[in-house]
Tab-separated table of C-alpha atoms and ligand atoms in Angstrom:
chain	number	residue	atom	x	y	z
T	1	MET	CA	51.839	25.595	-19.482
T	2	THR	CA	54.872	23.479	-18.595
T	3	THR	CA	54.578	19.905	-19.745
T	4	VAL	CA	55.876	17.285	-17.324
T	5	THR	CA	56.710	13.685	-17.980
T	6	PRO	CA	54.043	11.502	-16.379
T	7	SER	CA	55.478	10.152	-13.137
T	8	LYS	CA	53.458	6.924	-13.122
T	9	PRO	CA	53.836	4.196	-15.752
T	10	TYR	CA	50.232	3.094	-15.184
T	11	ARG	CA	47.106	4.927	-14.216
T	12	GLU	CA	43.605	3.759	-13.382
T	13	HIS	CA	41.084	3.406	-16.165
T	14	LEU	CA	38.644	6.286	-16.404
T	15	LEU	CA	35.620	3.950	-16.378
T	16	ARG	CA	36.056	0.996	-14.066
T	17	PRO	CA	34.184	-2.286	-13.755
T	18	GLY	CA	31.324	-1.946	-11.309
T	19	ASN	CA	29.971	1.266	-12.819
T	20	THR	CA	26.185	1.413	-12.937
T	21	ASN	CA	25.544	2.336	-16.577
T	22	CYS	CA	22.665	0.469	-18.243
T	23	ALA	CA	23.573	-2.079	-20.933
T	24	GLY	CA	24.061	-0.307	-24.243
T	25	CYS	CA	24.528	3.150	-22.706
T	26	GLY	CA	26.479	5.416	-25.081
T	27	MET	CA	28.421	6.784	-22.125
T	28	SER	CA	30.190	3.454	-21.635
T	29	VAL	CA	31.790	3.614	-25.082
T	30	GLY	CA	32.377	7.371	-24.897
T	31	LEU	CA	34.164	7.205	-21.550
T	32	GLN	CA	36.386	4.312	-22.682
T	33	TRP	CA	37.395	6.115	-25.882
T	34	LEU	CA	37.963	9.330	-23.942
T	35	ASP	CA	40.243	7.280	-21.672
T	36	GLU	CA	42.136	5.938	-24.691
T	37	ALA	CA	42.577	9.441	-26.142
T	38	LEU	CA	43.920	10.724	-22.819
T	39	GLY	CA	46.840	8.277	-22.863
T	40	GLU	CA	48.926	8.957	-19.759
T	41	LEU	CA	47.164	12.246	-18.988
T	42	GLU	CA	45.200	12.188	-15.742
T	43	PRO	CA	42.099	14.329	-15.996
T	44	VAL	CA	39.910	15.857	-13.343
T	45	LEU	CA	36.252	15.181	-14.108
T	46	VAL	CA	33.458	17.586	-13.226
T	47	ILE	CA	29.999	16.070	-13.547
T	48	PRO	CA	26.580	17.540	-12.711
T	49	SER	CA	23.666	15.524	-11.356
T	50	CYS	CA	22.996	13.466	-14.501
T	51	CYS	CA	23.380	9.731	-15.216
T	52	GLY	CA	27.097	10.448	-15.600
T	53	ILE	CA	27.433	10.991	-11.865
T	54	VAL	CA	25.280	7.987	-11.036
T	55	THR	CA	27.755	5.958	-13.133
T	56	ALA	CA	30.143	6.168	-10.186
T	57	GLY	CA	27.885	3.939	-8.076
T	58	ALA	CA	27.386	4.103	-4.335
T	59	PHE	CA	29.927	5.561	-1.886
T	60	PRO	CA	32.573	4.444	-0.877
T	61	THR	CA	33.214	2.674	-4.202
T	62	SER	CA	33.493	4.547	-7.499
T	63	GLY	CA	33.133	3.592	-11.127
T	64	TYR	CA	35.546	6.428	-11.949
T	65	GLY	CA	39.281	5.879	-11.686
T	66	MET	CA	40.028	9.638	-11.728
T	67	PRO	CA	39.318	12.482	-9.306
T	68	THR	CA	35.707	13.469	-9.933
T	69	ALA	CA	33.781	16.464	-8.623
T	70	ALA	CA	29.997	16.111	-8.428
T	71	THR	CA	28.252	19.447	-8.884
T	72	THR	CA	24.819	20.983	-9.256
T	73	PHE	CA	23.557	21.413	-12.804
T	74	ALA	CA	24.055	25.143	-12.730
T	75	SER	CA	27.635	25.093	-11.485
T	76	SER	CA	29.723	22.487	-13.336
T	77	PRO	CA	31.457	24.908	-15.765
T	78	ALA	CA	32.065	27.293	-12.835
T	79	VAL	CA	33.534	24.519	-10.656
T	80	ALA	CA	35.642	23.366	-13.613
T	81	THR	CA	36.852	26.949	-14.035
T	82	GLY	CA	38.100	26.990	-10.442
T	83	ILE	CA	39.863	23.647	-10.749
T	84	SER	CA	41.400	24.580	-14.083
T	85	THR	CA	42.684	27.879	-12.673
T	86	VAL	CA	44.409	26.033	-9.825
T	87	VAL	CA	45.826	23.325	-12.125
T	88	ASN	CA	47.244	26.019	-14.399
T	89	MET	CA	49.116	27.495	-11.399
T	90	THR	CA	50.988	24.199	-10.965
T	91	GLU	CA	53.557	22.371	-13.057
T	92	TYR	CA	51.096	19.568	-13.755
T	93	GLU	CA	49.045	18.998	-16.854
T	94	ASN	CA	45.695	17.616	-15.783
T	95	PRO	CA	42.953	18.309	-18.340
T	96	VAL	CA	39.796	19.506	-16.620
T	97	ILE	CA	36.839	17.835	-18.280
T	98	CYS	CA	33.149	18.558	-17.753
T	99	TRP	CA	31.084	15.485	-18.606
T	100	ALA	CA	27.409	16.384	-18.779
T	101	GLY	CA	24.128	15.248	-20.299
T	102	ASP	CA	21.992	17.315	-22.611
T	103	GLY	CA	19.638	18.428	-19.821
T	104	GLY	CA	22.604	19.924	-17.977
T	105	THR	CA	24.035	21.387	-21.176
T	106	TYR	CA	21.233	22.605	-23.453
T	107	ASP	CA	18.882	23.624	-20.630
T	108	ILE	CA	19.672	23.739	-16.907
T	109	GLY	CA	23.409	24.529	-17.059
T	110	LEU	CA	23.395	26.755	-20.150
T	111	ALA	CA	24.057	30.014	-18.252
T	112	THR	CA	27.344	28.914	-16.674
T	113	LEU	CA	28.322	27.015	-19.819
T	114	SER	CA	27.925	30.248	-21.770
T	115	ALA	CA	29.812	32.242	-19.130
T	116	ALA	CA	32.792	29.843	-19.099
T	117	ALA	CA	32.865	29.727	-22.907
T	118	GLU	CA	32.696	33.512	-23.131
T	119	ARG	CA	35.675	33.783	-20.736
T	120	ASN	CA	37.447	31.106	-22.824
T	121	GLU	CA	38.252	29.073	-19.720
T	122	ASP	CA	40.786	26.272	-20.168
T	123	ILE	CA	38.237	23.436	-20.022
T	124	ILE	CA	37.070	20.588	-22.205
T	125	TYR	CA	33.285	20.321	-22.020
T	126	ILE	CA	31.826	17.049	-23.334
T	127	CYS	CA	28.080	16.717	-23.663
T	128	TYR	CA	26.872	13.131	-23.956
T	129	ASP	CA	23.600	13.856	-25.666
T	130	ASN	CA	20.933	11.185	-25.118
T	131	GLU	CA	18.225	13.672	-26.120
T	132	ILE	CA	16.283	13.249	-22.856
T	133	TYR	CA	16.513	13.734	-19.104
T	134	GLY	CA	17.471	10.067	-18.707
T	135	ASN	CA	18.145	9.955	-15.011
T	136	THR	CA	14.700	11.195	-13.987
T	137	GLY	CA	12.586	9.042	-16.272
T	138	GLY	CA	13.148	10.284	-19.807
T	139	GLN	CA	11.530	13.735	-19.972
T	140	ARG	CA	12.021	15.862	-23.106
T	141	SER	CA	14.929	18.297	-23.206
T	142	GLY	CA	15.971	21.047	-25.591
T	143	ALA	CA	18.005	18.348	-27.356
T	144	THR	CA	15.087	15.989	-28.014
T	145	GLN	CA	14.409	15.505	-31.719
T	146	ILE	CA	11.128	16.607	-33.232
T	147	GLY	CA	8.521	13.831	-33.113
T	148	ALA	CA	10.162	11.847	-30.302
T	149	VAL	CA	7.874	10.406	-27.648
T	150	THR	CA	9.196	11.068	-24.143
T	151	SER	CA	7.601	10.851	-20.715
T	152	THR	CA	6.468	14.485	-21.150
T	153	THR	CA	5.688	14.413	-24.898
T	154	SER	CA	3.271	11.522	-25.308
T	155	GLY	CA	2.147	12.755	-28.739
T	156	GLY	CA	5.712	13.338	-29.971
T	157	LYS	CA	7.772	16.497	-29.404
T	158	THR	CA	6.464	19.373	-31.489
T	159	GLU	CA	9.634	21.508	-31.382
T	160	GLY	CA	12.955	20.793	-33.118
T	161	LYS	CA	16.332	20.048	-31.505
T	162	LYS	CA	18.194	23.108	-30.251
T	163	ASP	CA	21.363	23.828	-32.272
T	164	ILE	CA	23.854	23.785	-29.399
T	165	MET	CA	26.836	23.686	-31.795
T	166	ALA	CA	25.757	27.006	-33.322
T	167	ILE	CA	25.301	28.449	-29.826
T	168	MET	CA	28.811	27.382	-28.848
T	169	ALA	CA	30.267	28.613	-32.151
T	170	ALA	CA	28.734	32.026	-31.432
T	171	HIS	CA	31.030	32.204	-28.386
T	172	ARG	CA	34.000	31.999	-30.788
T	173	ILE	CA	35.627	29.223	-28.728
T	174	PRO	CA	38.819	27.663	-30.144
T	175	TYR	CA	37.290	24.299	-30.931
T	176	ALA	CA	33.899	22.594	-31.163
T	177	ALA	CA	33.223	19.195	-32.699
T	178	THR	CA	30.681	16.405	-32.840
T	179	LEU	CA	31.642	12.831	-31.911
T	180	SER	CA	30.285	9.475	-33.034
T	181	ILE	CA	30.646	6.259	-31.011
T	182	GLY	CA	30.368	4.531	-34.390
T	183	ASN	CA	33.621	6.072	-35.682
T	184	ARG	CA	36.537	5.413	-33.318
T	185	LYS	CA	39.259	6.941	-35.502
T	186	ASP	CA	37.390	10.224	-35.935
T	187	PHE	CA	36.435	10.251	-32.233
T	188	LEU	CA	40.022	9.766	-31.006
T	189	LYS	CA	41.422	12.291	-33.478
T	190	LYS	CA	39.051	15.002	-32.326
T	191	VAL	CA	39.490	14.344	-28.601
T	192	ARG	CA	43.283	14.339	-29.031
T	193	TYR	CA	43.101	17.602	-30.949
T	194	ALA	CA	40.894	19.088	-28.223
T	195	LEU	CA	43.465	17.969	-25.628
T	196	SER	CA	46.201	19.781	-27.567
T	197	VAL	CA	44.437	23.157	-27.621
T	198	LYS	CA	44.193	25.777	-24.860
T	199	GLY	CA	40.950	27.509	-23.990
T	200	PHE	CA	37.348	26.367	-24.065
T	201	ARG	CA	36.675	23.248	-26.095
T	202	PHE	CA	33.211	21.798	-26.668
T	203	LEU	CA	32.508	18.235	-27.828
T	204	LEU	CA	29.031	16.885	-28.550
T	205	MET	CA	28.537	13.109	-28.544
T	206	LEU	CA	25.282	11.434	-29.562
T	207	SER	CA	24.774	8.958	-26.722
T	208	PRO	CA	22.187	6.200	-27.099
T	209	CYS	CA	20.029	5.504	-24.052
T	210	PRO	CA	18.233	2.200	-24.677
T	211	THR	CA	16.110	2.832	-21.584
T	212	GLY	CA	14.682	6.080	-22.921
T	213	TRP	CA	15.042	5.460	-26.642
T	214	LYS	CA	13.203	2.142	-26.326
T	215	SER	CA	15.902	0.519	-28.445
T	216	GLU	CA	17.888	-2.701	-28.213
T	217	PRO	CA	21.067	-2.304	-26.103
T	218	ASP	CA	23.190	-4.183	-28.657
T	219	GLN	CA	22.145	-1.759	-31.408
T	220	SER	CA	23.551	1.418	-29.840
T	221	THR	CA	26.653	1.932	-31.987
T	222	GLU	CA	24.749	0.941	-35.149
T	223	LEU	CA	22.088	3.533	-34.308
T	224	VAL	CA	24.700	6.273	-34.069
T	225	GLU	CA	26.189	5.169	-37.399
T	226	LEU	CA	22.722	5.404	-38.965
T	227	ALA	CA	22.192	8.861	-37.453
T	228	VAL	CA	25.456	10.007	-39.052
T	229	ARG	CA	24.904	8.307	-42.428
T	230	SER	CA	21.346	9.625	-42.764
T	231	GLY	CA	22.572	13.157	-41.983
T	232	LEU	CA	20.593	13.496	-38.772
T	233	PHE	CA	23.742	13.766	-36.628
T	234	PRO	CA	26.422	15.463	-38.751
T	235	LEU	CA	30.092	14.950	-37.964
T	236	TYR	CA	31.920	18.260	-38.181
T	237	GLU	CA	34.341	20.631	-36.494
T	238	ILE	CA	34.273	24.389	-35.920
T	239	PHE	CA	37.533	26.249	-35.319
T	240	ASP	CA	37.458	29.594	-33.486
T	241	GLY	CA	33.695	29.630	-33.965
T	242	VAL	CA	33.929	30.532	-37.644
T	243	ARG	CA	35.837	27.954	-39.701
T	244	TYR	CA	33.952	24.760	-40.524
T	245	ARG	CA	35.117	21.300	-41.540
T	246	ILE	CA	32.685	18.525	-42.434
T	247	ASN	CA	34.046	15.069	-41.578
T	248	GLN	CA	31.368	12.817	-43.070
T	249	ARG	CA	28.503	13.567	-45.441
T	250	PRO	CA	25.159	11.698	-45.646
T	251	ASP	CA	25.249	8.677	-47.953
T	252	SER	CA	21.541	8.423	-48.861
T	253	THR	CA	20.764	6.131	-45.929
T	254	PRO	CA	17.069	6.833	-45.265
T	255	VAL	CA	16.442	8.348	-41.836
T	256	ASP	CA	13.619	5.783	-41.475
T	257	THR	CA	16.237	3.060	-40.914
T	258	TYR	CA	17.283	4.993	-37.788
T	259	LEU	CA	13.773	5.865	-36.630
T	260	GLU	CA	12.292	2.393	-37.103
T	261	GLN	CA	14.633	0.815	-34.555
T	262	GLN	CA	13.526	3.085	-31.723
T	263	ASN	CA	10.092	2.963	-30.204
T	264	ARG	CA	10.436	6.614	-29.101
T	265	PHE	CA	10.030	7.528	-32.785
T	266	ARG	CA	6.894	5.425	-33.331
T	267	LYS	CA	4.892	8.556	-34.256
T	268	LEU	CA	7.307	9.112	-37.156
T	269	TRP	CA	7.205	5.622	-38.596
T	270	ASN	CA	5.972	6.130	-42.193
T	271	ASN	CA	5.750	9.837	-41.382
T	272	SER	CA	9.286	11.233	-41.411
T	273	GLU	CA	8.828	14.337	-43.609
T	274	ASP	CA	9.315	16.854	-40.784
T	275	ILE	CA	12.548	15.292	-39.562
T	276	GLN	CA	13.817	14.909	-43.152
T	277	ALA	CA	13.068	18.619	-43.720
T	278	HIS	CA	15.128	19.373	-40.616
T	279	ILE	CA	18.020	17.244	-41.961
T	280	ASP	CA	17.912	19.005	-45.333
T	281	ALA	CA	17.889	22.473	-43.763
T	282	GLN	CA	20.731	21.519	-41.413
T	283	TRP	CA	22.883	20.348	-44.331
T	284	ARG	CA	22.167	23.433	-46.458
T	285	TYR	CA	23.460	25.522	-43.550
T	286	LEU	CA	26.518	23.320	-42.872
T	287	GLU	CA	27.556	23.083	-46.529
T	288	ALA	CA	27.210	26.858	-46.895
T	289	MET	CA	29.366	27.501	-43.820
T	290	ALA	CA	32.027	24.959	-44.879
T	291	THR	CA	32.149	26.517	-48.361
T	292	VAL	CA	32.283	30.167	-47.339
T	293	PHE	CA	34.366	29.659	-44.167
T	294	PRO	CA	36.481	26.518	-44.724
T	295	ALA	CA	38.804	25.295	-41.965
T	296	LYS	CA	42.514	25.384	-42.677
T	297	ALA	CA	44.855	22.908	-41.037
T	298	PRO	CA	44.618	23.413	-37.256
T	299	SER	CA	47.634	25.304	-35.947
T	300	SER	CA	47.150	26.397	-32.323
T	301	THR	CA	48.407	23.442	-30.302
T	302	ARG	CA	49.900	23.384	-26.817
K	401	TPP	C1	18.335	22.297	-10.795
K	401	TPP	C2	17.885	20.864	-10.905
K	401	TPP	N1	16.755	20.611	-11.595
K	401	TPP	C3	16.338	19.339	-11.722
K	401	TPP	C4	17.027	18.305	-11.137
K	401	TPP	C5	16.514	16.872	-11.247
K	401	TPP	N2	17.290	16.084	-12.169
K	401	TPP	C6	18.227	15.209	-11.748
K	401	TPP	S1	18.934	14.325	-12.979
K	401	TPP	C7	17.955	15.121	-14.132
K	401	TPP	C8	18.039	14.751	-15.585
K	401	TPP	C9	19.325	15.151	-16.214
K	401	TPP	O1	19.284	14.959	-17.591
K	401	TPP	P1	20.608	15.078	-18.443
K	401	TPP	O2	21.433	16.211	-18.001
K	401	TPP	O3	20.210	15.059	-19.855
K	401	TPP	O4	21.423	13.769	-18.081
K	401	TPP	P2	20.941	12.246	-18.112
K	401	TPP	O5	20.150	12.042	-16.882
K	401	TPP	O6	20.153	12.050	-19.352
K	401	TPP	O7	22.207	11.497	-18.105
K	401	TPP	C10	17.112	16.053	-13.532
K	401	TPP	C11	16.130	16.887	-14.235
K	401	TPP	C12	18.194	18.624	-10.412
K	401	TPP	N3	18.960	17.676	-9.853
K	401	TPP	N4	18.606	19.911	-10.311
K	402	SF4	S1	19.238	5.777	-18.306
K	402	SF4	FE1	20.171	6.014	-20.324
K	402	SF4	S2	21.846	7.540	-20.089
K	402	SF4	FE2	21.253	6.776	-18.044
K	402	SF4	S3	22.721	5.101	-17.625
K	402	SF4	FE3	20.835	4.193	-18.509
K	402	SF4	S4	21.243	4.090	-20.757
K	402	SF4	FE4	22.757	5.502	-19.844
């Protein structure tokens, strides 16, 4: 692709004042840091029918300062494929970015996500994972953690969280990584790396939803930090689907410190063995992969 010098000295912010995100929504931080990582690049956003599209607010105003296509759940990676194909026929360099919740990623949109990843389309797909169907009242999704109370799991979810990173790695895409809104440096580094690579890139961001998590809005970034430090949400990268790099290891922070601040986990208060067993198993797997298939310095940049 030919790189052109940006013609405008100033572009709109990605997330503008007047957006309709709830206080403490993880998307608000994620979109602002994505904006910072983009620099002068002007992306095209593709967003299915999740909270991310409601963020824009009511027509004719928009909380998004960039061209944004609203799609059905099933079609966002396919729509992004079309836009990316057209952009790649021009001299311009507009990253095409899918921004989707976990319902649209782990569940409803998984077929077209898989298809676009398998074709290695030139797209960045970012899942802001709030571990529920937030926009429709907080139902459980494939991303909901075991034990979490949602509007459809009143006794606590009995199944574990789907390993979407392993699913994406199995497509052998050039780059997959997890993002923390509690670690700006790591977040920006990974998004900038993703922007420098061609092909399908997948980023997974844990995205607090105070409304559904029954947590305090001003605790959102601290909650993500606790999820990372306790090992529940590992920070790592996967190159070409096979080479692993761990960015931050657990530091003995008890997972209870994370669970106790969210009423959705009330069934696990003083009863966190199952989720701790999940953390331990997850880390045995990650450490094994990073030992046997370590990542070398990334090389394939635009
Ligand atoms: C095919 C289809 N099924 C269900 C819905 C209803 N629906 C609208 S938003 C939503 C929840 C989406 O959850 P998620 O993708 O996790 O994003 P969030 O709302 O949490 O931001 C659902 C189920 C829909 N619009 N289309
Ligand atoms: S319901 Fe949750 S995900 Fe949706 S805007 Fe509010 S805090 Fe964000």
